[in-house]
Amino acid sequence: MADYRVNLDIFAGPLDLLLHLVRKEEVDIYDIPIAKITDQYIGYIEILKSFDIDLAGDFLVMAATLMQIKSAMLLPPAEPDSDLLDGQADDLADPRKELIRQLLEYKKFKDAANLLSDAAASQRERFPRPDSIIEDINPDPEPQIDIDHVSVWDLLEAFGSLMQATGADRAMRHIKDDTPIDLYQIEILHRLQEEGPTSFERIFESKPNRVVMIGLFLALLELIREKLVFAKQSAPLSSINLRPLTDEPAEEAVQKAILALVEPEKAKLHPTKRIEEPPIPIVELSPKSESAIRSQKPGEGTVELTKDHTPQAAD
């Protein structure tokens, strides 16, 4: 199966990200806080790597430029050489000047592009008047989500926060687990016998990794299929409760269940001792008793049966 790759062509490039950070800080372009902007810029590059490592490389040039400007601003200002032109002397005095010029030029074109986009969107909402008036117009249209003012970088920042909150940005390592399923079965059954009925969720609490959780889940399915564990859900979407169906030692019960699958004839000689539910007594009513119960009205008390199944009014 081919790998899925996220198409990031909507990113306008390094200058677009830099302009987004400047606007986010709400500072004037002529007074860019290089140190803070540089740190944020590098943070965005780390998020970009999770999308496309090749795309992140396009932004490294700008990151290197920001680091160079940051280093130059930390150094004491150099004495201007009399042989330098005025523009070159200004660049030495403020290393940000060339970067600011590029940002202003980029901002001019981006604002023009946004203006054209808004004009096109406004034009799309204009329609010619129909020949007849449409009566069934919904007076309360469904509210729409306004995403006109949400940039790609806002979404990227939200994605980075989500990755950090869920731990998805942590390095994944391959875990090999050769634990047999029957050992997980013994663990679950023994726990139910010792602690009593419990919920489905508690079986998986404090487990180290997904591999162990998958093994426990498969083992639980086997226990239910082998009728060693009973699962019950009282209502849709409610918690699933588990209880054991045998009081035999967990290891013996599981081994007998496995033997029943491999050698069913031999397993019949040593059946698993299961916990039986107490039977519900069934009482046959005489016609006279049945008629008395049916004729009873609400609020008149109850009718009890004597040993010979004849009706008798309760006190």
PDB file of C-alpha atoms in Angstrom:
ATOM      1  CA  MET A   1       0.000   0.000   0.000  1.00  0.00           C
ATOM      2  CA  ALA A   2       1.370   3.407  -0.960  1.00  0.00           C
ATOM      3  CA  ASP A   3       2.172   5.856   1.808  1.00  0.00           C
ATOM      4  CA  TYR A   4      -0.227   8.738   2.228  1.00  0.00           C
ATOM      5  CA  ARG A   5       1.473  12.118   1.911  1.00  0.00           C
ATOM      6  CA  VAL A   6      -0.039  15.448   2.925  1.00  0.00           C
ATOM      7  CA  ASN A   7      -0.039  18.002   0.107  1.00  0.00           C
ATOM      8  CA  LEU A   8       1.357  21.249   1.499  1.00  0.00           C
ATOM      9  CA  ASP A   9       1.378  23.346  -1.667  1.00  0.00           C
ATOM     10  CA  ILE A  10      -0.932  25.844   0.043  1.00  0.00           C
ATOM     11  CA  PHE A  11       2.022  27.009   2.116  1.00  0.00           C
ATOM     12  CA  ALA A  12       3.284  30.111   0.376  1.00  0.00           C
ATOM     13  CA  GLY A  13       6.801  29.635   1.675  1.00  0.00           C
ATOM     14  CA  PRO A  14       9.189  30.855   4.366  1.00  0.00           C
ATOM     15  CA  LEU A  15       8.198  34.524   4.042  1.00  0.00           C
ATOM     16  CA  ASP A  16       4.549  33.614   4.577  1.00  0.00           C
ATOM     17  CA  LEU A  17       5.389  31.876   7.846  1.00  0.00           C
ATOM     18  CA  LEU A  18       7.577  34.775   8.954  1.00  0.00           C
ATOM     19  CA  LEU A  19       4.830  37.293   8.204  1.00  0.00           C
ATOM     20  CA  HIS A  20       2.371  35.129  10.163  1.00  0.00           C
ATOM     21  CA  LEU A  21       4.655  35.163  13.218  1.00  0.00           C
ATOM     22  CA  VAL A  22       5.099  38.940  13.022  1.00  0.00           C
ATOM     23  CA  ARG A  23       1.342  39.454  12.892  1.00  0.00           C
ATOM     24  CA  LYS A  24       0.854  37.010  15.746  1.00  0.00           C
ATOM     25  CA  GLU A  25       3.199  39.036  17.959  1.00  0.00           C
ATOM     26  CA  GLU A  26       1.304  42.218  16.964  1.00  0.00           C
ATOM     27  CA  VAL A  27       4.495  44.176  16.398  1.00  0.00           C
ATOM     28  CA  ASP A  28       5.521  46.546  13.670  1.00  0.00           C
ATOM     29  CA  ILE A  29       7.452  45.004  10.793  1.00  0.00           C
ATOM     30  CA  TYR A  30      10.152  47.634  11.289  1.00  0.00           C
ATOM     31  CA  ASP A  31      10.678  46.456  14.886  1.00  0.00           C
ATOM     32  CA  ILE A  32      10.823  42.663  14.587  1.00  0.00           C
ATOM     33  CA  PRO A  33      11.862  40.861  17.826  1.00  0.00           C
ATOM     34  CA  ILE A  34      14.391  38.641  16.079  1.00  0.00           C
ATOM     35  CA  ALA A  35      15.209  36.404  19.073  1.00  0.00           C
ATOM     36  CA  LYS A  36      11.592  35.502  19.802  1.00  0.00           C
ATOM     37  CA  ILE A  37      10.582  35.181  16.149  1.00  0.00           C
ATOM     38  CA  THR A  38      13.566  32.908  15.455  1.00  0.00           C
ATOM     39  CA  ASP A  39      12.640  30.504  18.262  1.00  0.00           C
ATOM     40  CA  GLN A  40       9.023  30.332  17.088  1.00  0.00           C
ATOM     41  CA  TYR A  41      10.103  29.842  13.479  1.00  0.00           C
ATOM     42  CA  ILE A  42      12.303  26.872  14.394  1.00  0.00           C
ATOM     43  CA  GLY A  43       9.398  25.417  16.398  1.00  0.00           C
ATOM     44  CA  TYR A  44       7.187  25.511  13.313  1.00  0.00           C
ATOM     45  CA  ILE A  45       9.869  23.756  11.280  1.00  0.00           C
ATOM     46  CA  GLU A  46       9.839  20.888  13.788  1.00  0.00           C
ATOM     47  CA  ILE A  47       6.088  20.514  13.218  1.00  0.00           C
ATOM     48  CA  LEU A  48       6.586  20.655   9.435  1.00  0.00           C
ATOM     49  CA  LYS A  49       8.983  17.713   9.636  1.00  0.00           C
ATOM     50  CA  SER A  50       6.101  15.497  10.764  1.00  0.00           C
ATOM     51  CA  PHE A  51       4.314  16.344   7.492  1.00  0.00           C
ATOM     52  CA  ASP A  52       7.072  16.324   4.909  1.00  0.00           C
ATOM     53  CA  ILE A  53      10.795  16.349   5.648  1.00  0.00           C
ATOM     54  CA  ASP A  54      11.566  17.628   2.143  1.00  0.00           C
ATOM     55  CA  LEU A  55       9.253  20.596   2.573  1.00  0.00           C
ATOM     56  CA  ALA A  56      10.821  21.485   5.917  1.00  0.00           C
ATOM     57  CA  GLY A  57      14.166  21.789   4.135  1.00  0.00           C
ATOM     58  CA  ASP A  58      12.837  24.718   2.106  1.00  0.00           C
ATOM     59  CA  PHE A  59      12.343  26.649   5.323  1.00  0.00           C
ATOM     60  CA  LEU A  60      15.805  25.948   6.730  1.00  0.00           C
ATOM     61  CA  VAL A  61      17.375  28.687   4.597  1.00  0.00           C
ATOM     62  CA  MET A  62      15.177  31.301   6.239  1.00  0.00           C
ATOM     63  CA  ALA A  63      15.905  29.772   9.648  1.00  0.00           C
ATOM     64  CA  ALA A  64      19.635  30.104   8.968  1.00  0.00           C
ATOM     65  CA  THR A  65      19.106  33.728   7.919  1.00  0.00           C
ATOM     66  CA  LEU A  66      17.224  34.462  11.131  1.00  0.00           C
ATOM     67  CA  MET A  67      19.970  32.839  13.194  1.00  0.00           C
ATOM     68  CA  GLN A  68      22.572  34.927  11.388  1.00  0.00           C
ATOM     69  CA  ILE A  69      20.631  38.139  12.040  1.00  0.00           C
ATOM     70  CA  LYS A  70      20.102  37.128  15.672  1.00  0.00           C
ATOM     71  CA  SER A  71      23.834  36.542  16.117  1.00  0.00           C
ATOM     72  CA  ALA A  72      24.695  39.844  14.429  1.00  0.00           C
ATOM     73  CA  MET A  73      22.362  41.756  16.734  1.00  0.00           C
ATOM     74  CA  LEU A  74      23.990  40.197  19.803  1.00  0.00           C
ATOM     75  CA  LEU A  75      27.397  41.526  18.758  1.00  0.00           C
ATOM     76  CA  PRO A  76      28.415  45.109  19.479  1.00  0.00           C
ATOM     77  CA  PRO A  77      27.816  47.418  16.494  1.00  0.00           C
ATOM     78  CA  ALA A  78      30.798  47.682  14.171  1.00  0.00           C
ATOM     79  CA  GLU A  79      32.368  51.001  13.292  1.00  0.00           C
ATOM     80  CA  PRO A  80      31.164  52.024   9.808  1.00  0.00           C
ATOM     81  CA  ASP A  81      33.861  52.170   7.171  1.00  0.00           C
ATOM     82  CA  SER A  82      34.108  55.498   5.372  1.00  0.00           C
ATOM     83  CA  ASP A  83      34.482  53.661   2.048  1.00  0.00           C
ATOM     84  CA  LEU A  84      31.039  52.016   2.384  1.00  0.00           C
ATOM     85  CA  LEU A  85      27.992  53.462   0.694  1.00  0.00           C
ATOM     86  CA  ASP A  86      25.106  54.799   2.784  1.00  0.00           C
ATOM     87  CA  GLY A  87      22.922  51.729   2.137  1.00  0.00           C
ATOM     88  CA  GLN A  88      25.680  49.330   3.128  1.00  0.00           C
ATOM     89  CA  ALA A  89      26.330  51.310   6.301  1.00  0.00           C
ATOM     90  CA  ASP A  90      22.641  51.106   7.210  1.00  0.00           C
ATOM     91  CA  ASP A  91      22.723  47.323   6.742  1.00  0.00           C
ATOM     92  CA  LEU A  92      25.579  47.090   9.237  1.00  0.00           C
ATOM     93  CA  ALA A  93      23.696  49.246  11.710  1.00  0.00           C
ATOM     94  CA  ASP A  94      20.533  47.098  11.475  1.00  0.00           C
ATOM     95  CA  PRO A  95      20.997  43.541  10.104  1.00  0.00           C
ATOM     96  CA  ARG A  96      17.197  43.217   9.813  1.00  0.00           C
ATOM     97  CA  LYS A  97      16.891  45.828   7.071  1.00  0.00           C
ATOM     98  CA  GLU A  98      17.080  43.471   4.071  1.00  0.00           C
ATOM     99  CA  LEU A  99      14.689  41.009   5.702  1.00  0.00           C
ATOM    100  CA  ILE A 100      12.227  43.823   6.463  1.00  0.00           C
ATOM    101  CA  ARG A 101      12.374  44.943   2.831  1.00  0.00           C
ATOM    102  CA  GLN A 102      11.503  41.426   1.647  1.00  0.00           C
ATOM    103  CA  LEU A 103       8.655  41.169   4.152  1.00  0.00           C
ATOM    104  CA  LEU A 104       7.151  44.500   3.094  1.00  0.00           C
ATOM    105  CA  GLU A 105       7.303  43.526  -0.553  1.00  0.00           C
ATOM    106  CA  TYR A 106       5.761  40.135   0.150  1.00  0.00           C
ATOM    107  CA  LYS A 107       3.031  41.726   2.307  1.00  0.00           C
ATOM    108  CA  LYS A 108       2.119  44.104  -0.512  1.00  0.00           C
ATOM    109  CA  PHE A 109       1.539  41.264  -2.963  1.00  0.00           C
ATOM    110  CA  LYS A 110      -0.271  39.114  -0.406  1.00  0.00           C
ATOM    111  CA  ASP A 111      -2.664  41.937   0.507  1.00  0.00           C
ATOM    112  CA  ALA A 112      -3.383  42.452  -3.189  1.00  0.00           C
ATOM    113  CA  ALA A 113      -4.054  38.721  -3.603  1.00  0.00           C
ATOM    114  CA  ASN A 114      -6.428  38.750  -0.616  1.00  0.00           C
ATOM    115  CA  LEU A 115      -8.258  41.756  -2.078  1.00  0.00           C
ATOM    116  CA  LEU A 116      -8.763  39.942  -5.382  1.00  0.00           C
ATOM    117  CA  SER A 117      -9.890  36.803  -3.546  1.00  0.00           C
ATOM    118  CA  ASP A 118     -12.483  38.775  -1.534  1.00  0.00           C
ATOM    119  CA  ALA A 119     -13.760  40.411  -4.718  1.00  0.00           C
ATOM    120  CA  ALA A 120     -14.129  37.017  -6.391  1.00  0.00           C
ATOM    121  CA  ALA A 121     -15.953  35.610  -3.345  1.00  0.00           C
ATOM    122  CA  SER A 122     -18.325  38.580  -3.327  1.00  0.00           C
ATOM    123  CA  GLN A 123     -19.035  38.125  -7.021  1.00  0.00           C
ATOM    124  CA  ARG A 124     -19.849  34.449  -6.515  1.00  0.00           C
ATOM    125  CA  GLU A 125     -22.630  35.405  -4.096  1.00  0.00           C
ATOM    126  CA  ARG A 126     -24.456  37.497  -6.705  1.00  0.00           C
ATOM    127  CA  PHE A 127     -27.203  35.823  -8.682  1.00  0.00           C
ATOM    128  CA  PRO A 128     -29.671  37.159 -11.220  1.00  0.00           C
ATOM    129  CA  ARG A 129     -33.246  37.589 -10.031  1.00  0.00           C
ATOM    130  CA  PRO A 130     -35.374  34.570 -11.022  1.00  0.00           C
ATOM    131  CA  ASP A 131     -38.501  34.939 -13.120  1.00  0.00           C
ATOM    132  CA  SER A 132     -40.720  33.833 -10.254  1.00  0.00           C
ATOM    133  CA  ILE A 133     -40.412  34.495  -6.525  1.00  0.00           C
ATOM    134  CA  ILE A 134     -39.340  31.457  -4.546  1.00  0.00           C
ATOM    135  CA  GLU A 135     -41.662  31.127  -1.577  1.00  0.00           C
ATOM    136  CA  ASP A 136     -39.969  28.298   0.278  1.00  0.00           C
ATOM    137  CA  ILE A 137     -36.967  30.246   1.456  1.00  0.00           C
ATOM    138  CA  ASN A 138     -35.541  29.079   4.741  1.00  0.00           C
ATOM    139  CA  PRO A 139     -35.709  32.109   7.077  1.00  0.00           C
ATOM    140  CA  ASP A 140     -33.175  30.582   9.481  1.00  0.00           C
ATOM    141  CA  PRO A 141     -30.238  29.256   7.484  1.00  0.00           C
ATOM    142  CA  GLU A 142     -27.805  26.972   9.241  1.00  0.00           C
ATOM    143  CA  PRO A 143     -24.882  28.855  10.785  1.00  0.00           C
ATOM    144  CA  GLN A 144     -21.645  28.504   8.892  1.00  0.00           C
ATOM    145  CA  ILE A 145     -18.168  28.366  10.334  1.00  0.00           C
ATOM    146  CA  ASP A 146     -16.193  31.449   9.401  1.00  0.00           C
ATOM    147  CA  ILE A 147     -12.717  30.333   8.405  1.00  0.00           C
ATOM    148  CA  ASP A 148     -11.828  33.336   6.274  1.00  0.00           C
ATOM    149  CA  HIS A 149      -9.550  34.677   8.995  1.00  0.00           C
ATOM    150  CA  VAL A 150      -7.939  31.336   9.881  1.00  0.00           C
ATOM    151  CA  SER A 151      -4.572  30.865   8.221  1.00  0.00           C
ATOM    152  CA  VAL A 152      -2.703  27.683   7.441  1.00  0.00           C
ATOM    153  CA  TRP A 153      -0.227  28.497  10.180  1.00  0.00           C
ATOM    154  CA  ASP A 154      -3.028  28.727  12.770  1.00  0.00           C
ATOM    155  CA  LEU A 155      -4.095  25.214  11.782  1.00  0.00           C
ATOM    156  CA  LEU A 156      -0.495  24.018  11.877  1.00  0.00           C
ATOM    157  CA  GLU A 157      -0.046  25.461  15.356  1.00  0.00           C
ATOM    158  CA  ALA A 158      -3.244  23.741  16.517  1.00  0.00           C
ATOM    159  CA  PHE A 159      -1.995  20.465  15.024  1.00  0.00           C
ATOM    160  CA  GLY A 160       1.306  20.832  16.884  1.00  0.00           C
ATOM    161  CA  SER A 161      -0.526  21.406  20.168  1.00  0.00           C
ATOM    162  CA  LEU A 162      -2.670  18.334  19.494  1.00  0.00           C
ATOM    163  CA  MET A 163       0.387  16.178  18.817  1.00  0.00           C
ATOM    164  CA  GLN A 164       2.026  17.347  22.026  1.00  0.00           C
ATOM    165  CA  ALA A 165      -1.131  16.764  24.085  1.00  0.00           C
ATOM    166  CA  THR A 166      -1.727  13.252  22.739  1.00  0.00           C
ATOM    167  CA  GLY A 167       1.929  12.214  22.769  1.00  0.00           C
ATOM    168  CA  ALA A 168       1.896  11.553  19.023  1.00  0.00           C
ATOM    169  CA  ASP A 169       5.115  13.521  18.607  1.00  0.00           C
ATOM    170  CA  ARG A 170       7.067  10.969  20.642  1.00  0.00           C
ATOM    171  CA  ALA A 171       9.297   8.558  18.773  1.00  0.00           C
ATOM    172  CA  MET A 172       7.661   5.187  18.177  1.00  0.00           C
ATOM    173  CA  ARG A 173       9.635   2.040  18.896  1.00  0.00           C
ATOM    174  CA  HIS A 174       8.864  -1.480  17.782  1.00  0.00           C
ATOM    175  CA  ILE A 175       7.928  -3.796  20.646  1.00  0.00           C
ATOM    176  CA  LYS A 176       8.119  -7.557  20.212  1.00  0.00           C
ATOM    177  CA  ASP A 177       5.915  -9.591  22.536  1.00  0.00           C
ATOM    178  CA  ASP A 178       5.917 -13.396  22.322  1.00  0.00           C
ATOM    179  CA  THR A 179       3.593 -13.917  25.300  1.00  0.00           C
ATOM    180  CA  PRO A 180       1.118 -16.740  24.487  1.00  0.00           C
ATOM    181  CA  ILE A 181      -2.560 -15.838  24.535  1.00  0.00           C
ATOM    182  CA  ASP A 182      -3.297 -18.559  27.094  1.00  0.00           C
ATOM    183  CA  LEU A 183      -1.107 -16.779  29.662  1.00  0.00           C
ATOM    184  CA  TYR A 184      -3.194 -13.643  29.207  1.00  0.00           C
ATOM    185  CA  GLN A 185      -6.304 -15.816  29.609  1.00  0.00           C
ATOM    186  CA  ILE A 186      -4.999 -17.181  32.910  1.00  0.00           C
ATOM    187  CA  GLU A 187      -4.175 -13.655  34.095  1.00  0.00           C
ATOM    188  CA  ILE A 188      -7.675 -12.335  33.341  1.00  0.00           C
ATOM    189  CA  LEU A 189      -9.542 -15.330  34.786  1.00  0.00           C
ATOM    190  CA  HIS A 190      -7.404 -15.403  37.941  1.00  0.00           C
ATOM    191  CA  ARG A 191      -8.008 -11.690  38.478  1.00  0.00           C
ATOM    192  CA  LEU A 192     -11.771 -12.087  38.102  1.00  0.00           C
ATOM    193  CA  GLN A 193     -11.779 -15.006  40.533  1.00  0.00           C
ATOM    194  CA  GLU A 194      -9.712 -13.116  43.113  1.00  0.00           C
ATOM    195  CA  GLU A 195     -11.242  -9.635  42.811  1.00  0.00           C
ATOM    196  CA  GLY A 196     -14.748 -10.554  41.694  1.00  0.00           C
ATOM    197  CA  PRO A 197     -16.740  -9.051  38.819  1.00  0.00           C
ATOM    198  CA  THR A 198     -15.179  -5.988  37.244  1.00  0.00           C
ATOM    199  CA  SER A 199     -15.604  -3.682  34.269  1.00  0.00           C
ATOM    200  CA  PHE A 200     -14.126  -4.151  30.811  1.00  0.00           C
ATOM    201  CA  GLU A 201     -12.038  -0.979  31.155  1.00  0.00           C
ATOM    202  CA  ARG A 202     -10.297  -2.085  34.359  1.00  0.00           C
ATOM    203  CA  ILE A 203      -8.814  -5.104  32.612  1.00  0.00           C
ATOM    204  CA  PHE A 204      -6.652  -2.760  30.545  1.00  0.00           C
ATOM    205  CA  GLU A 205      -5.652  -0.279  33.265  1.00  0.00           C
ATOM    206  CA  SER A 206      -1.932   0.355  33.851  1.00  0.00           C
ATOM    207  CA  LYS A 207      -0.814  -1.689  30.860  1.00  0.00           C
ATOM    208  CA  PRO A 208       2.579  -0.648  29.449  1.00  0.00           C
ATOM    209  CA  ASN A 209       1.878  -0.635  25.714  1.00  0.00           C
ATOM    210  CA  ARG A 210      -0.593  -1.420  22.968  1.00  0.00           C
ATOM    211  CA  VAL A 211       0.889  -4.846  22.274  1.00  0.00           C
ATOM    212  CA  VAL A 212      -0.035  -6.083  25.756  1.00  0.00           C
ATOM    213  CA  MET A 213      -3.497  -4.522  25.472  1.00  0.00           C
ATOM    214  CA  ILE A 214      -4.102  -6.317  22.165  1.00  0.00           C
ATOM    215  CA  GLY A 215      -3.010  -9.607  23.745  1.00  0.00           C
ATOM    216  CA  LEU A 216      -5.397  -9.103  26.671  1.00  0.00           C
ATOM    217  CA  PHE A 217      -8.256  -8.243  24.330  1.00  0.00           C
ATOM    218  CA  LEU A 218      -7.766 -11.395  22.253  1.00  0.00           C
ATOM    219  CA  ALA A 219      -7.499 -13.471  25.427  1.00  0.00           C
ATOM    220  CA  LEU A 220     -10.741 -11.993  26.753  1.00  0.00           C
ATOM    221  CA  LEU A 221     -12.542 -12.882  23.525  1.00  0.00           C
ATOM    222  CA  GLU A 222     -11.299 -16.461  23.863  1.00  0.00           C
ATOM    223  CA  LEU A 223     -12.490 -16.677  27.480  1.00  0.00           C
ATOM    224  CA  ILE A 224     -15.953 -15.483  26.479  1.00  0.00           C
ATOM    225  CA  ARG A 225     -16.082 -17.928  23.558  1.00  0.00           C
ATOM    226  CA  GLU A 226     -14.992 -20.785  25.826  1.00  0.00           C
ATOM    227  CA  LYS A 227     -17.709 -19.784  28.350  1.00  0.00           C
ATOM    228  CA  LEU A 228     -15.213 -19.185  31.118  1.00  0.00           C
ATOM    229  CA  VAL A 229     -16.109 -15.492  31.427  1.00  0.00           C
ATOM    230  CA  PHE A 230     -19.514 -13.861  31.092  1.00  0.00           C
ATOM    231  CA  ALA A 231     -19.822 -10.348  29.626  1.00  0.00           C
ATOM    232  CA  LYS A 232     -22.938  -8.246  30.086  1.00  0.00           C
ATOM    233  CA  GLN A 233     -23.871  -4.731  28.985  1.00  0.00           C
ATOM    234  CA  SER A 234     -26.961  -3.338  30.701  1.00  0.00           C
ATOM    235  CA  ALA A 235     -27.638  -0.617  28.107  1.00  0.00           C
ATOM    236  CA  PRO A 236     -26.220   0.526  24.758  1.00  0.00           C
ATOM    237  CA  LEU A 237     -22.917   2.415  25.118  1.00  0.00           C
ATOM    238  CA  SER A 238     -22.773   1.576  28.837  1.00  0.00           C
ATOM    239  CA  SER A 239     -19.895  -0.146  30.588  1.00  0.00           C
ATOM    240  CA  ILE A 240     -19.372  -3.866  29.931  1.00  0.00           C
ATOM    241  CA  ASN A 241     -19.233  -5.943  33.120  1.00  0.00           C
ATOM    242  CA  LEU A 242     -17.265  -9.188  33.372  1.00  0.00           C
ATOM    243  CA  ARG A 243     -17.564 -12.083  35.821  1.00  0.00           C
ATOM    244  CA  PRO A 244     -16.058 -15.596  35.947  1.00  0.00           C
ATOM    245  CA  LEU A 245     -18.136 -18.658  35.083  1.00  0.00           C
ATOM    246  CA  THR A 246     -15.888 -21.195  36.841  1.00  0.00           C
ATOM    247  CA  ASP A 247     -14.314 -21.491  40.267  1.00  0.00           C
ATOM    248  CA  GLU A 248     -11.636 -23.911  39.115  1.00  0.00           C
ATOM    249  CA  PRO A 249      -8.046 -22.628  39.262  1.00  0.00           C
ATOM    250  CA  ALA A 250      -7.510 -20.360  36.294  1.00  0.00           C
ATOM    251  CA  GLU A 251      -4.606 -22.360  34.872  1.00  0.00           C
ATOM    252  CA  GLU A 252      -6.534 -25.659  34.952  1.00  0.00           C
ATOM    253  CA  ALA A 253      -9.683 -24.134  33.452  1.00  0.00           C
ATOM    254  CA  VAL A 254      -7.788 -22.538  30.574  1.00  0.00           C
ATOM    255  CA  GLN A 255      -5.827 -25.710  29.820  1.00  0.00           C
ATOM    256  CA  LYS A 256      -9.075 -27.728  29.734  1.00  0.00           C
ATOM    257  CA  ALA A 257     -10.600 -25.197  27.349  1.00  0.00           C
ATOM    258  CA  ILE A 258      -7.594 -25.462  25.040  1.00  0.00           C
ATOM    259  CA  LEU A 259      -7.754 -29.271  25.248  1.00  0.00           C
ATOM    260  CA  ALA A 260     -11.431 -29.130  24.270  1.00  0.00           C
ATOM    261  CA  LEU A 261     -10.449 -27.402  21.052  1.00  0.00           C
ATOM    262  CA  VAL A 262      -7.581 -29.755  20.223  1.00  0.00           C
ATOM    263  CA  GLU A 263      -8.924 -33.091  21.541  1.00  0.00           C
ATOM    264  CA  PRO A 264     -12.647 -32.722  22.287  1.00  0.00           C
ATOM    265  CA  GLU A 265     -13.160 -36.432  23.104  1.00  0.00           C
ATOM    266  CA  LYS A 266     -10.448 -36.433  25.754  1.00  0.00           C
ATOM    267  CA  ALA A 267     -11.763 -33.165  27.198  1.00  0.00           C
ATOM    268  CA  LYS A 268     -15.156 -34.765  27.865  1.00  0.00           C
ATOM    269  CA  LEU A 269     -13.502 -37.002  30.473  1.00  0.00           C
ATOM    270  CA  HIS A 270     -12.503 -33.949  32.529  1.00  0.00           C
ATOM    271  CA  PRO A 271     -15.194 -31.291  32.039  1.00  0.00           C
ATOM    272  CA  THR A 272     -14.712 -27.807  33.436  1.00  0.00           C
ATOM    273  CA  LYS A 273     -16.586 -27.133  36.648  1.00  0.00           C
ATOM    274  CA  ARG A 274     -18.786 -24.154  35.913  1.00  0.00           C
ATOM    275  CA  ILE A 275     -20.720 -21.909  38.267  1.00  0.00           C
ATOM    276  CA  GLU A 276     -24.390 -22.665  37.836  1.00  0.00           C
ATOM    277  CA  GLU A 277     -27.042 -20.017  38.287  1.00  0.00           C
ATOM    278  CA  PRO A 278     -29.754 -20.978  40.845  1.00  0.00           C
ATOM    279  CA  PRO A 279     -32.865 -22.199  38.984  1.00  0.00           C
ATOM    280  CA  ILE A 280     -36.050 -20.157  39.166  1.00  0.00           C
ATOM    281  CA  PRO A 281     -38.880 -22.226  40.752  1.00  0.00           C
ATOM    282  CA  ILE A 282     -41.903 -22.659  38.495  1.00  0.00           C
ATOM    283  CA  VAL A 283     -45.275 -22.996  40.234  1.00  0.00           C
ATOM    284  CA  GLU A 284     -48.327 -24.299  38.418  1.00  0.00           C
ATOM    285  CA  LEU A 285     -51.483 -22.447  39.492  1.00  0.00           C
ATOM    286  CA  SER A 286     -54.839 -24.053  39.788  1.00  0.00           C
ATOM    287  CA  PRO A 287     -57.690 -22.462  37.808  1.00  0.00           C
ATOM    288  CA  LYS A 288     -59.107 -21.069  41.057  1.00  0.00           C
ATOM    289  CA  SER A 289     -55.784 -19.410  42.018  1.00  0.00           C
ATOM    290  CA  GLU A 290     -55.240 -17.945  38.556  1.00  0.00           C
ATOM    291  CA  SER A 291     -58.753 -16.470  38.528  1.00  0.00           C
ATOM    292  CA  ALA A 292     -58.235 -14.861  41.944  1.00  0.00           C
ATOM    293  CA  ILE A 293     -54.991 -13.184  40.903  1.00  0.00           C
ATOM    294  CA  ARG A 294     -56.412 -11.849  37.650  1.00  0.00           C
ATOM    295  CA  SER A 295     -59.513 -10.445  39.365  1.00  0.00           C
ATOM    296  CA  GLN A 296     -57.413  -8.517  41.904  1.00  0.00           C
ATOM    297  CA  LYS A 297     -57.732  -4.733  41.548  1.00  0.00           C
ATOM    298  CA  PRO A 298     -54.933  -2.212  42.172  1.00  0.00           C
ATOM    299  CA  GLY A 299     -54.712  -1.097  45.784  1.00  0.00           C
ATOM    300  CA  GLU A 300     -56.436  -4.168  47.225  1.00  0.00           C
ATOM    301  CA  GLY A 301     -53.224  -5.687  48.562  1.00  0.00           C
ATOM    302  CA  THR A 302     -51.597  -8.876  47.368  1.00  0.00           C
ATOM    303  CA  VAL A 303     -52.662 -12.465  47.047  1.00  0.00           C
ATOM    304  CA  GLU A 304     -50.409 -15.140  48.560  1.00  0.00           C
ATOM    305  CA  LEU A 305     -50.458 -18.824  47.749  1.00  0.00           C
ATOM    306  CA  THR A 306     -50.589 -21.501  50.401  1.00  0.00           C
ATOM    307  CA  LYS A 307     -48.663 -24.729  50.150  1.00  0.00           C
ATOM    308  CA  ASP A 308     -51.527 -26.367  48.269  1.00  0.00           C
ATOM    309  CA  HIS A 309     -51.505 -23.450  45.754  1.00  0.00           C
ATOM    310  CA  THR A 310     -54.835 -21.983  46.928  1.00  0.00           C
ATOM    311  CA  PRO A 311     -55.189 -18.174  47.050  1.00  0.00           C
ATOM    312  CA  GLN A 312     -55.190 -16.386  50.396  1.00  0.00           C
ATOM    313  CA  ALA A 313     -55.350 -12.599  50.964  1.00  0.00           C
ATOM    314  CA  ALA A 314     -52.196 -11.135  52.485  1.00  0.00           C
ATOM    315  CA  ASP A 315     -52.373  -9.080  55.679  1.00  0.00           C
TER     316      ASP A 315
END
